[in-house]
Amino acid sequence: MKSASKFEKTAARCWNLLNEGKPFTPIFVVGTMTIFHFQGLLQGEWFSFLISLLFTLPLFILYFYYDFPLFLRNYLWIPVIGYLLLFESPDLALWGLGIGLYFFFTVFFWGTFYYHLRIGTDWLNFTRFWKLVLKNSDSTSGNAQEQLPKFLLLLSVWDGMMTNLSTGELLPTNDYFIFCGVVFALAFILHHFLFDWKPKQYDSFTAGEPAGEALNDKVVVIVIDGMRKERFYEANTPFLDGLMEKGTEYLNMETVYPARTVVCFSSMFTGTYPKEHGMKSNMVWKLGIKVESIFDSLRKVGKKGKMLGIAHLVDSFGSDVDTVTAVMHKDKADRNIINKAKKIMEEEDPDLFIVQLIGTDQIGHSRGVLYNEYIEKIEEADRLIQEYVEWLEAEGKMENTTLMICADHGQADGIGGHGHLDEGERFVPFFMVGPGVKPGEKIQEKHSLVSMAPTIAHLLGAPFPGNSRGPVLNEALKESWKQHE
């Protein structure tokens, strides 16, 4: 299977400038204003264009700094209404251009053209995708309910400034400065008093000491990217169901905020949170996590870990990732990943092997999670995991191996939305099976995916990663703990 090329890695980073909501807003507004005033710019209106942008900059910064997740995005219409009441009516032609360009980009370019080239969705994907854009609640540019009030206000303010400059006013009115102050105060109040649903974080580092000597020869982790928990339970997954019964399932395993793939994987395999490992979205400004990973811990004891995943994950873990191209037909993606997973295990035989299956996440983003196609991808993952585990058994790789199956995040309605922890995102499927793992156990207590790194370190006899905060999942490993004691 083809690896992600240097071009694909670079293209993925560039695409995230448009995919992630925060950078999209200023890029889109600047582009729309440039198109709308293109003729005037050719005639020398650059001074008023740039000076007006300068005075609009505080609002750009505000919308980049704050998230406005979930229901907080409803309050974004208050500044728009305030602007309409206090200042001149906006240019409706500019608004029309902005709205038209936005839905062209999200519904046709992204939802149809992009997904057709990348994963082979049909040319009629737009007939469903527009609904997903309207319902989407995540942190991407496809969140229409968040993006519309943001860019309409920014366009109105910027264009209004240009109009004032054309009449000889070099400075905004006092009303504008008061307006900006009220918008900043509103944002602060909303986030200080209402943004209260982030998962509670562990304050202290992982307690205790690792086992010292390895309890397992290997740990294999299979992450079904974007698998929504209740949809997993609804799917026909006989092999995964059987594994759960042989092992320990965590019924309230919580992901991290923001629930984006790069963020979640970074937390899962460092044992800590975005504020420490530095990965705060899928868009990475500076490559490489800031803390030790489980791969670093294994190197300290002469062991090897390897991750097989898409190009995004190189941004966090560098050469510890063996990439797969994400540009392949949706019905071939996971099959090709499993084929490559076999090859890596044959040729490199890592002590820790992490495999990311991407088909479920891809179909959630392109077709939605509440449709049959999403269930079908989960069922396909079940069959492929069965094939892979049975192959490992035949190769003698499962004799003293713990297997972890999980999702990095769930998905909400809309464009397979994930990021802001809407319904369906927060709690993920997670279970372990292997020697020393208590069979048939169902753990109700809330846990976090940051426990994965210290648990893996414990099983493989490695030190905990330096900033690991999650506790070892010792409920599952009761037999192993008894042996260790």
CSV table of C-alpha atoms in Angstrom, one decimal:
chain,number,residue,atom,x,y,z
A,1,MET,CA,0.0,0.0,0.0
A,2,LYS,CA,1.3,3.5,-0.9
A,3,SER,CA,2.5,5.7,1.9
A,4,ALA,CA,1.6,9.4,2.1
A,5,SER,CA,4.0,11.4,0.0
A,6,LYS,CA,5.7,14.6,1.0
A,7,PHE,CA,3.3,16.4,-1.3
A,8,GLU,CA,0.3,14.8,0.5
A,9,LYS,CA,1.6,15.7,3.9
A,10,THR,CA,2.1,19.3,2.8
A,11,ALA,CA,-1.3,19.4,1.1
A,12,ALA,CA,-3.0,18.0,4.2
A,13,ARG,CA,-1.5,20.9,6.3
A,14,CYS,CA,-2.5,23.4,3.7
A,15,TRP,CA,-6.0,22.0,3.5
A,16,ASN,CA,-6.4,22.4,7.2
A,17,LEU,CA,-6.2,26.2,6.8
A,18,LEU,CA,-9.5,25.9,5.1
A,19,ASN,CA,-10.9,22.8,7.0
A,20,GLU,CA,-10.3,24.1,10.5
A,21,GLY,CA,-12.8,26.8,11.5
A,22,LYS,CA,-10.5,29.4,13.1
A,23,PRO,CA,-8.1,30.0,10.1
A,24,PHE,CA,-10.9,29.6,7.6
A,25,THR,CA,-12.8,32.7,8.9
A,26,PRO,CA,-10.1,35.3,8.1
A,27,ILE,CA,-9.0,33.6,4.9
A,28,PHE,CA,-12.6,33.4,3.6
A,29,VAL,CA,-13.4,37.0,4.6
A,30,VAL,CA,-10.2,38.4,3.0
A,31,GLY,CA,-10.9,36.4,-0.2
A,32,THR,CA,-14.5,37.5,-0.4
A,33,MET,CA,-13.6,41.2,0.1
A,34,THR,CA,-10.8,41.0,-2.5
A,35,ILE,CA,-13.2,39.5,-5.1
A,36,PHE,CA,-16.0,42.1,-4.2
A,37,HIS,CA,-13.6,45.1,-4.5
A,38,PHE,CA,-11.4,43.6,-7.2
A,39,GLN,CA,-12.1,46.4,-9.7
A,40,GLY,CA,-11.6,49.1,-7.2
A,41,LEU,CA,-8.2,47.6,-6.1
A,42,LEU,CA,-7.1,47.6,-9.7
A,43,GLN,CA,-7.9,51.3,-9.7
A,44,GLY,CA,-5.8,52.0,-6.6
A,45,GLU,CA,-8.1,51.6,-3.6
A,46,TRP,CA,-5.5,49.7,-1.7
A,47,PHE,CA,-5.1,52.4,1.0
A,48,SER,CA,-8.8,52.3,2.1
A,49,PHE,CA,-8.9,48.5,1.8
A,50,LEU,CA,-5.9,48.0,4.1
A,51,ILE,CA,-6.7,50.8,6.6
A,52,SER,CA,-10.2,49.4,7.0
A,53,LEU,CA,-8.8,45.9,7.5
A,54,LEU,CA,-6.6,47.3,10.2
A,55,PHE,CA,-9.5,48.7,12.2
A,56,THR,CA,-11.5,45.4,11.7
A,57,LEU,CA,-8.5,43.4,13.0
A,58,PRO,CA,-9.6,43.3,16.6
A,59,LEU,CA,-12.8,41.4,15.6
A,60,PHE,CA,-10.7,39.0,13.5
A,61,ILE,CA,-8.5,38.3,16.5
A,62,LEU,CA,-11.6,37.8,18.8
A,63,TYR,CA,-13.1,35.2,16.5
A,64,PHE,CA,-9.8,33.4,16.1
A,65,TYR,CA,-9.2,33.3,19.9
A,66,TYR,CA,-12.6,32.1,21.0
A,67,ASP,CA,-14.3,28.9,19.9
A,68,PHE,CA,-18.0,29.6,20.3
A,69,PRO,CA,-18.8,25.9,20.5
A,70,LEU,CA,-22.2,24.2,20.4
A,71,PHE,CA,-25.0,26.5,21.7
A,72,LEU,CA,-22.6,29.4,22.3
A,73,ARG,CA,-22.6,29.9,18.5
A,74,ASN,CA,-26.3,31.1,18.8
A,75,TYR,CA,-25.0,34.2,20.6
A,76,LEU,CA,-22.9,35.1,17.6
A,77,TRP,CA,-26.0,36.7,16.0
A,78,ILE,CA,-26.2,39.3,18.8
A,79,PRO,CA,-23.3,41.4,17.4
A,80,VAL,CA,-24.7,41.1,13.9
A,81,ILE,CA,-28.1,42.4,15.0
A,82,GLY,CA,-26.3,45.1,17.1
A,83,TYR,CA,-24.4,46.2,14.0
A,84,LEU,CA,-27.6,46.4,11.9
A,85,LEU,CA,-29.3,48.6,14.5
A,86,LEU,CA,-26.3,50.9,15.2
A,87,PHE,CA,-24.7,51.4,11.8
A,88,GLU,CA,-25.6,51.7,8.1
A,89,SER,CA,-27.2,48.7,6.4
A,90,PRO,CA,-24.6,46.4,4.9
A,91,ASP,CA,-24.2,46.0,1.2
A,92,LEU,CA,-26.6,43.1,0.4
A,93,ALA,CA,-24.6,42.3,-2.7
A,94,LEU,CA,-21.6,41.7,-0.5
A,95,TRP,CA,-23.6,39.5,1.8
A,96,GLY,CA,-25.0,37.6,-1.1
A,97,LEU,CA,-21.5,37.0,-2.5
A,98,GLY,CA,-20.3,35.8,0.9
A,99,ILE,CA,-23.1,33.4,1.5
A,100,GLY,CA,-22.9,32.1,-2.1
A,101,LEU,CA,-19.2,31.5,-1.9
A,102,TYR,CA,-19.5,29.8,1.4
A,103,PHE,CA,-22.0,27.3,0.3
A,104,PHE,CA,-20.2,26.7,-3.0
A,105,PHE,CA,-17.0,26.0,-1.0
A,106,THR,CA,-18.6,23.7,1.6
A,107,VAL,CA,-21.3,21.9,-0.3
A,108,PHE,CA,-19.8,21.6,-3.8
A,109,PHE,CA,-16.0,22.1,-3.6
A,110,TRP,CA,-15.5,20.3,-0.3
A,111,GLY,CA,-18.5,18.1,0.0
A,112,THR,CA,-18.6,16.9,-3.7
A,113,PHE,CA,-15.4,17.7,-5.7
A,114,TYR,CA,-12.9,17.2,-2.9
A,115,TYR,CA,-14.5,14.0,-1.6
A,116,HIS,CA,-14.9,12.6,-5.1
A,117,LEU,CA,-11.2,13.0,-5.8
A,118,ARG,CA,-10.1,11.8,-2.3
A,119,ILE,CA,-12.3,8.9,-1.5
A,120,GLY,CA,-14.5,8.3,-4.5
A,121,THR,CA,-17.9,9.7,-3.4
A,122,ASP,CA,-20.3,10.2,-6.3
A,123,TRP,CA,-20.9,13.5,-8.0
A,124,LEU,CA,-24.3,13.8,-6.4
A,125,ASN,CA,-22.9,14.0,-2.8
A,126,PHE,CA,-24.0,17.6,-2.6
A,127,THR,CA,-27.7,16.5,-2.5
A,128,ARG,CA,-27.0,15.2,1.1
A,129,PHE,CA,-24.0,17.3,2.1
A,130,TRP,CA,-25.8,20.6,2.3
A,131,LYS,CA,-28.0,19.2,5.1
A,132,LEU,CA,-24.8,18.1,7.0
A,133,VAL,CA,-23.4,21.6,6.7
A,134,LEU,CA,-26.5,23.2,8.2
A,135,LYS,CA,-26.6,20.7,11.1
A,136,ASN,CA,-22.9,20.5,11.7
A,137,SER,CA,-21.7,21.6,15.2
A,138,ASP,CA,-18.0,20.9,15.1
A,139,SER,CA,-15.0,23.1,14.9
A,140,THR,CA,-14.5,23.0,11.1
A,141,SER,CA,-15.3,25.5,8.4
A,142,GLY,CA,-18.4,23.4,7.6
A,143,ASN,CA,-20.1,24.6,10.7
A,144,ALA,CA,-22.6,27.0,9.0
A,145,GLN,CA,-24.3,28.2,12.1
A,146,GLU,CA,-21.0,29.4,13.5
A,147,GLN,CA,-19.4,30.7,10.3
A,148,LEU,CA,-22.3,32.6,8.8
A,149,PRO,CA,-22.7,35.2,11.7
A,150,LYS,CA,-18.9,35.5,11.9
A,151,PHE,CA,-18.1,36.3,8.3
A,152,LEU,CA,-21.3,38.4,7.8
A,153,LEU,CA,-20.3,40.7,10.7
A,154,LEU,CA,-16.6,40.9,9.5
A,155,LEU,CA,-17.6,41.7,6.0
A,156,SER,CA,-20.1,44.4,7.1
A,157,VAL,CA,-17.6,46.1,9.4
A,158,TRP,CA,-14.7,46.0,6.9
A,159,ASP,CA,-16.9,47.3,4.0
A,160,GLY,CA,-18.5,49.9,6.2
A,161,MET,CA,-15.1,51.2,7.2
A,162,MET,CA,-14.2,51.5,3.5
A,163,THR,CA,-17.4,53.5,2.8
A,164,ASN,CA,-16.6,55.9,5.6
A,165,LEU,CA,-13.0,56.4,4.3
A,166,SER,CA,-14.4,57.3,0.9
A,167,THR,CA,-16.3,60.2,2.6
A,168,GLY,CA,-13.1,61.5,4.2
A,169,GLU,CA,-13.5,59.9,7.7
A,170,LEU,CA,-10.0,58.6,8.6
A,171,LEU,CA,-11.0,57.2,12.0
A,172,PRO,CA,-14.0,55.1,13.1
A,173,THR,CA,-16.7,56.7,15.2
A,174,ASN,CA,-16.8,56.3,18.9
A,175,ASP,CA,-19.8,54.1,18.5
A,176,TYR,CA,-17.6,51.6,16.7
A,177,PHE,CA,-15.1,51.4,19.6
A,178,ILE,CA,-18.0,51.0,22.0
A,179,PHE,CA,-19.5,48.3,19.8
A,180,CYS,CA,-16.1,46.4,19.7
A,181,GLY,CA,-15.9,46.6,23.5
A,182,VAL,CA,-19.4,45.2,23.9
A,183,VAL,CA,-18.6,42.3,21.6
A,184,PHE,CA,-15.4,41.5,23.5
A,185,ALA,CA,-17.3,41.6,26.8
A,186,LEU,CA,-20.0,39.3,25.4
A,187,ALA,CA,-17.4,36.8,24.3
A,188,PHE,CA,-15.6,36.8,27.6
A,189,ILE,CA,-18.9,36.4,29.6
A,190,LEU,CA,-20.1,33.5,27.4
A,191,HIS,CA,-16.8,31.6,27.7
A,192,HIS,CA,-16.3,32.3,31.4
A,193,PHE,CA,-19.7,31.5,32.6
A,194,LEU,CA,-21.3,29.1,30.1
A,195,PHE,CA,-18.5,27.1,28.5
A,196,ASP,CA,-18.4,24.5,31.2
A,197,TRP,CA,-18.6,21.1,29.5
A,198,LYS,CA,-14.9,20.3,28.9
A,199,PRO,CA,-13.8,17.0,30.4
A,200,LYS,CA,-12.3,17.3,33.9
A,201,GLN,CA,-8.6,16.8,33.7
A,202,TYR,CA,-6.2,14.9,36.0
A,203,ASP,CA,-4.3,17.4,38.0
A,204,SER,CA,-1.4,15.2,39.1
A,205,PHE,CA,1.0,13.0,37.2
A,206,THR,CA,0.4,9.2,36.9
A,207,ALA,CA,0.7,7.7,40.3
A,208,GLY,CA,3.0,4.8,41.3
A,209,GLU,CA,5.7,3.1,39.3
A,210,PRO,CA,5.4,0.9,36.2
A,211,ALA,CA,5.6,-2.9,36.5
A,212,GLY,CA,9.4,-2.8,36.0
A,213,GLU,CA,9.4,-6.0,34.0
A,214,ALA,CA,7.2,-6.5,31.1
A,215,LEU,CA,3.8,-8.2,31.7
A,216,ASN,CA,3.3,-8.6,27.9
A,217,ASP,CA,5.5,-9.3,24.9
A,218,LYS,CA,3.4,-7.0,22.8
A,219,VAL,CA,0.5,-4.6,22.8
A,220,VAL,CA,-1.6,-4.0,19.7
A,221,VAL,CA,-3.9,-1.0,19.6
A,222,ILE,CA,-6.5,-0.7,16.9
A,223,VAL,CA,-8.2,2.7,16.7
A,224,ILE,CA,-11.4,2.9,14.6
A,225,ASP,CA,-11.2,6.6,13.9
A,226,GLY,CA,-14.5,8.4,14.5
A,227,MET,CA,-16.6,5.5,15.6
A,228,ARG,CA,-19.6,6.7,17.4
A,229,LYS,CA,-20.4,4.6,20.4
A,230,GLU,CA,-24.1,4.0,20.1
A,231,ARG,CA,-23.8,3.3,16.3
A,232,PHE,CA,-21.1,0.7,17.2
A,233,TYR,CA,-23.6,-1.0,19.5
A,234,GLU,CA,-26.3,-0.9,16.7
A,235,ALA,CA,-24.0,-2.4,14.1
A,236,ASN,CA,-23.6,-6.2,13.6
A,237,THR,CA,-20.1,-6.7,14.9
A,238,PRO,CA,-19.9,-10.4,16.1
A,239,PHE,CA,-16.1,-10.5,16.3
A,240,LEU,CA,-15.7,-7.3,18.3
A,241,ASP,CA,-18.6,-8.3,20.5
A,242,GLY,CA,-16.9,-11.6,21.3
A,243,LEU,CA,-13.6,-9.8,22.1
A,244,MET,CA,-15.5,-7.6,24.6
A,245,GLU,CA,-16.9,-10.6,26.4
A,246,LYS,CA,-13.4,-12.1,26.7
A,247,GLY,CA,-11.9,-8.8,28.1
A,248,THR,CA,-12.8,-5.7,30.0
A,249,GLU,CA,-15.0,-2.9,28.5
A,250,TYR,CA,-14.9,0.6,29.8
A,251,LEU,CA,-18.5,2.0,29.4
A,252,ASN,CA,-17.6,5.6,30.1
A,253,MET,CA,-14.3,6.2,28.4
A,254,GLU,CA,-14.0,9.9,27.6
A,255,THR,CA,-12.0,11.6,24.9
A,256,VAL,CA,-10.3,15.0,25.2
A,257,TYR,CA,-11.2,18.5,24.1
A,258,PRO,CA,-11.1,19.5,21.4
A,259,ALA,CA,-12.0,16.1,19.9
A,260,ARG,CA,-9.9,16.3,16.8
A,261,THR,CA,-7.9,13.4,15.5
A,262,VAL,CA,-4.4,14.8,15.9
A,263,VAL,CA,-5.3,16.1,19.4
A,264,CYS,CA,-6.8,12.8,20.5
A,265,PHE,CA,-4.0,10.6,19.3
A,266,SER,CA,-1.4,13.0,20.9
A,267,SER,CA,-3.2,12.7,24.2
A,268,MET,CA,-3.7,8.9,23.9
A,269,PHE,CA,-0.1,8.2,23.4
A,270,THR,CA,1.5,10.8,25.7
A,271,GLY,CA,-0.9,10.5,28.6
A,272,THR,CA,-1.5,14.2,28.8
A,273,TYR,CA,-3.6,17.1,27.5
A,274,PRO,CA,-3.3,19.6,24.6
A,275,LYS,CA,-2.0,22.4,26.9
A,276,GLU,CA,1.1,20.3,27.5
A,277,HIS,CA,1.7,18.3,24.4
A,278,GLY,CA,0.9,21.3,22.2
A,279,MET,CA,-1.4,19.8,19.6
A,280,LYS,CA,-4.6,21.8,19.9
A,281,SER,CA,-6.3,21.1,16.5
A,282,ASN,CA,-5.7,19.1,13.3
A,283,MET,CA,-3.9,22.2,12.0
A,284,VAL,CA,-0.3,22.2,13.4
A,285,TRP,CA,1.7,25.4,13.5
A,286,LYS,CA,4.8,23.7,14.9
A,287,LEU,CA,5.6,20.1,14.1
A,288,GLY,CA,6.2,17.6,16.9
A,289,ILE,CA,4.7,17.1,20.4
A,290,LYS,CA,6.3,19.0,23.2
A,291,VAL,CA,6.5,16.1,25.7
A,292,GLU,CA,7.6,12.5,25.8
A,293,SER,CA,5.4,9.9,24.0
A,294,ILE,CA,5.0,6.2,24.7
A,295,PHE,CA,7.4,5.6,21.8
A,296,ASP,CA,10.1,7.6,23.7
A,297,SER,CA,9.4,5.5,26.9
A,298,LEU,CA,9.8,2.3,25.0
A,299,ARG,CA,13.1,3.4,23.5
A,300,LYS,CA,14.4,3.8,27.1
A,301,VAL,CA,14.1,0.1,27.6
A,302,GLY,CA,15.3,-1.0,24.2
A,303,LYS,CA,11.8,-1.6,22.8
A,304,LYS,CA,10.1,-0.4,19.6
A,305,GLY,CA,6.8,1.1,19.0
A,306,LYS,CA,5.2,1.9,15.6
A,307,MET,CA,2.0,3.7,14.5
A,308,LEU,CA,0.3,3.1,11.1
A,309,GLY,CA,-1.8,6.1,10.3
A,310,ILE,CA,-2.6,9.0,8.0
A,311,ALA,CA,-0.3,11.9,7.2
A,312,HIS,CA,-1.8,14.1,10.0
A,313,LEU,CA,-0.2,12.0,12.7
A,314,VAL,CA,3.3,12.6,11.4
A,315,ASP,CA,2.8,16.2,12.6
A,316,SER,CA,2.7,14.8,16.2
A,317,PHE,CA,4.9,11.7,16.2
A,318,GLY,CA,7.3,12.1,13.3
A,319,SER,CA,9.2,9.0,12.2
A,320,ASP,CA,7.3,6.8,14.7
A,321,VAL,CA,4.5,6.9,12.2
A,322,ASP,CA,4.4,4.8,9.1
A,323,THR,CA,1.9,6.6,6.9
A,324,VAL,CA,-0.9,5.5,4.7
A,325,THR,CA,-2.2,7.7,1.9
A,326,ALA,CA,-5.7,9.1,2.7
A,327,VAL,CA,-6.3,9.5,-1.0
A,328,MET,CA,-8.0,6.3,-1.9
A,329,HIS,CA,-11.5,4.9,-2.5
A,330,LYS,CA,-13.6,4.7,0.6
A,331,ASP,CA,-14.2,1.0,0.1
A,332,LYS,CA,-10.4,0.2,-0.2
A,333,ALA,CA,-9.0,2.3,2.6
A,334,ASP,CA,-9.3,0.0,5.6
A,335,ARG,CA,-8.6,-3.1,3.5
A,336,ASN,CA,-5.3,-1.5,2.4
A,337,ILE,CA,-4.4,-0.5,5.9
A,338,ILE,CA,-4.9,-4.0,7.2
A,339,ASN,CA,-2.7,-5.3,4.4
A,340,LYS,CA,0.1,-2.9,5.3
A,341,ALA,CA,-0.4,-3.7,9.1
A,342,LYS,CA,0.4,-7.3,8.3
A,343,LYS,CA,3.5,-6.3,6.3
A,344,ILE,CA,4.8,-4.1,9.1
A,345,MET,CA,4.3,-6.8,11.7
A,346,GLU,CA,6.2,-9.3,9.5
A,347,GLU,CA,9.1,-7.0,8.7
A,348,GLU,CA,9.5,-4.9,11.8
A,349,ASP,CA,7.8,-6.9,14.6
A,350,PRO,CA,7.3,-3.9,16.9
A,351,ASP,CA,6.6,-4.4,20.6
A,352,LEU,CA,3.8,-1.8,20.4
A,353,PHE,CA,1.8,-1.5,17.2
A,354,ILE,CA,-0.9,1.1,16.8
A,355,VAL,CA,-3.2,0.8,13.7
A,356,GLN,CA,-5.6,3.6,12.7
A,357,LEU,CA,-8.6,2.5,10.6
A,358,ILE,CA,-10.0,5.5,8.8
A,359,GLY,CA,-13.0,4.3,6.8
A,360,THR,CA,-15.6,4.9,9.4
A,361,ASP,CA,-14.4,8.5,10.0
A,362,GLN,CA,-14.2,9.2,6.3
A,363,ILE,CA,-17.8,8.0,5.6
A,364,GLY,CA,-19.1,10.0,8.6
A,365,HIS,CA,-17.5,13.2,7.2
A,366,SER,CA,-18.7,12.7,3.6
A,367,ARG,CA,-22.1,11.0,4.1
A,368,GLY,CA,-23.1,11.5,7.7
A,369,VAL,CA,-23.3,9.2,10.8
A,370,LEU,CA,-27.0,8.6,10.9
A,371,TYR,CA,-27.2,6.7,7.6
A,372,ASN,CA,-26.6,3.1,6.7
A,373,GLU,CA,-23.3,3.7,5.0
A,374,TYR,CA,-21.8,4.6,8.4
A,375,ILE,CA,-23.0,1.3,10.0
A,376,GLU,CA,-21.7,-0.6,7.0
A,377,LYS,CA,-18.2,0.8,7.6
A,378,ILE,CA,-18.2,-0.2,11.3
A,379,GLU,CA,-19.2,-3.7,10.2
A,380,GLU,CA,-16.5,-3.8,7.6
A,381,ALA,CA,-14.0,-2.8,10.4
A,382,ASP,CA,-15.2,-5.7,12.4
A,383,ARG,CA,-14.5,-8.2,9.6
A,384,LEU,CA,-11.1,-6.7,8.9
A,385,ILE,CA,-10.1,-6.7,12.6
A,386,GLN,CA,-11.1,-10.4,12.8
A,387,GLU,CA,-9.0,-11.1,9.8
A,388,TYR,CA,-6.0,-9.3,11.3
A,389,VAL,CA,-6.3,-10.8,14.8
A,390,GLU,CA,-6.6,-14.3,13.4
A,391,TRP,CA,-3.6,-13.7,11.2
A,392,LEU,CA,-1.6,-12.5,14.3
A,393,GLU,CA,-2.6,-15.7,16.1
A,394,ALA,CA,-1.5,-17.8,13.2
A,395,GLU,CA,1.8,-16.0,13.2
A,396,GLY,CA,2.3,-16.6,16.9
A,397,LYS,CA,2.0,-12.9,17.7
A,398,MET,CA,-0.9,-13.1,20.2
A,399,GLU,CA,0.5,-15.6,22.7
A,400,ASN,CA,1.3,-12.9,25.3
A,401,THR,CA,-0.3,-9.9,23.7
A,402,THR,CA,-2.8,-7.4,25.0
A,403,LEU,CA,-5.2,-6.0,22.4
A,404,MET,CA,-6.9,-2.6,22.8
A,405,ILE,CA,-9.8,-1.6,20.6
A,406,CYS,CA,-11.1,2.0,20.8
A,407,ALA,CA,-12.1,5.1,18.9
A,408,ASP,CA,-10.2,8.3,19.3
A,409,HIS,CA,-13.5,10.3,19.3
A,410,GLY,CA,-17.1,9.8,18.4
A,411,GLN,CA,-19.0,11.8,15.8
A,412,ALA,CA,-22.0,14.1,16.0
A,413,ASP,CA,-24.6,14.7,13.4
A,414,GLY,CA,-23.8,16.9,10.6
A,415,ILE,CA,-20.5,16.4,8.7
A,416,GLY,CA,-19.5,13.5,10.9
A,417,GLY,CA,-18.8,16.4,13.3
A,418,HIS,CA,-16.3,16.2,16.0
A,419,GLY,CA,-14.4,18.7,18.0
A,420,HIS,CA,-16.7,20.5,20.4
A,421,LEU,CA,-18.0,17.4,22.2
A,422,ASP,CA,-21.5,17.4,20.9
A,423,GLU,CA,-23.8,14.4,21.4
A,424,GLY,CA,-22.1,11.3,20.1
A,425,GLU,CA,-18.5,12.7,20.3
A,426,ARG,CA,-17.6,12.6,24.0
A,427,PHE,CA,-17.7,8.9,25.1
A,428,VAL,CA,-16.0,6.3,22.9
A,429,PRO,CA,-15.9,2.5,22.7
A,430,PHE,CA,-12.9,1.1,24.5
A,431,PHE,CA,-12.0,-2.4,25.6
A,432,MET,CA,-9.0,-4.6,26.3
A,433,VAL,CA,-8.4,-8.3,26.0
A,434,GLY,CA,-5.3,-10.3,26.7
A,435,PRO,CA,-3.4,-12.2,29.4
A,436,GLY,CA,-4.0,-10.7,32.9
A,437,VAL,CA,-7.0,-8.7,31.6
A,438,LYS,CA,-10.1,-9.6,33.6
A,439,PRO,CA,-12.7,-11.3,31.3
A,440,GLY,CA,-16.4,-10.2,31.1
A,441,GLU,CA,-15.8,-7.0,33.2
A,442,LYS,CA,-17.9,-3.9,32.5
A,443,ILE,CA,-16.4,-0.8,34.2
A,444,GLN,CA,-19.0,2.0,34.8
A,445,GLU,CA,-16.5,4.5,36.4
A,446,LYS,CA,-15.6,7.4,34.1
A,447,HIS,CA,-12.1,7.2,32.6
A,448,SER,CA,-10.1,9.1,30.0
A,449,LEU,CA,-8.2,8.1,26.9
A,450,VAL,CA,-5.1,9.7,28.5
A,451,SER,CA,-4.8,6.5,30.5
A,452,MET,CA,-3.8,4.6,27.4
A,453,ALA,CA,-0.1,5.6,27.4
A,454,PRO,CA,0.6,4.7,31.1
A,455,THR,CA,-1.3,1.5,30.7
A,456,ILE,CA,0.8,0.5,27.7
A,457,ALA,CA,4.0,1.4,29.5
A,458,HIS,CA,2.9,-0.7,32.5
A,459,LEU,CA,2.2,-3.7,30.2
A,460,LEU,CA,5.5,-3.4,28.3
A,461,GLY,CA,7.8,-2.7,31.3
A,462,ALA,CA,8.6,0.9,30.3
A,463,PRO,CA,8.6,4.1,32.3
A,464,PHE,CA,5.6,6.3,32.1
A,465,PRO,CA,5.9,9.2,29.6
A,466,GLY,CA,7.3,12.2,31.4
A,467,ASN,CA,4.1,14.2,31.5
A,468,SER,CA,1.7,11.3,31.8
A,469,ARG,CA,-1.3,12.2,33.9
A,470,GLY,CA,-3.8,9.4,33.3
A,471,PRO,CA,-3.9,6.5,35.8
A,472,VAL,CA,-3.1,3.0,34.7
A,473,LEU,CA,-6.3,1.1,33.9
A,474,ASN,CA,-5.8,-1.3,36.8
A,475,GLU,CA,-9.5,-2.4,36.9
A,476,ALA,CA,-8.8,-4.3,33.7
A,477,LEU,CA,-5.4,-5.6,34.8
A,478,LYS,CA,-6.4,-7.0,38.2
A,479,GLU,CA,-4.7,-10.3,37.5
A,480,SER,CA,-1.6,-8.5,36.3
A,481,TRP,CA,-1.4,-6.3,39.3
A,482,LYS,CA,-1.7,-9.4,41.6
A,483,GLN,CA,1.3,-10.9,39.8
A,484,HIS,CA,3.3,-7.7,40.0
A,485,GLU,CA,2.6,-7.4,43.8
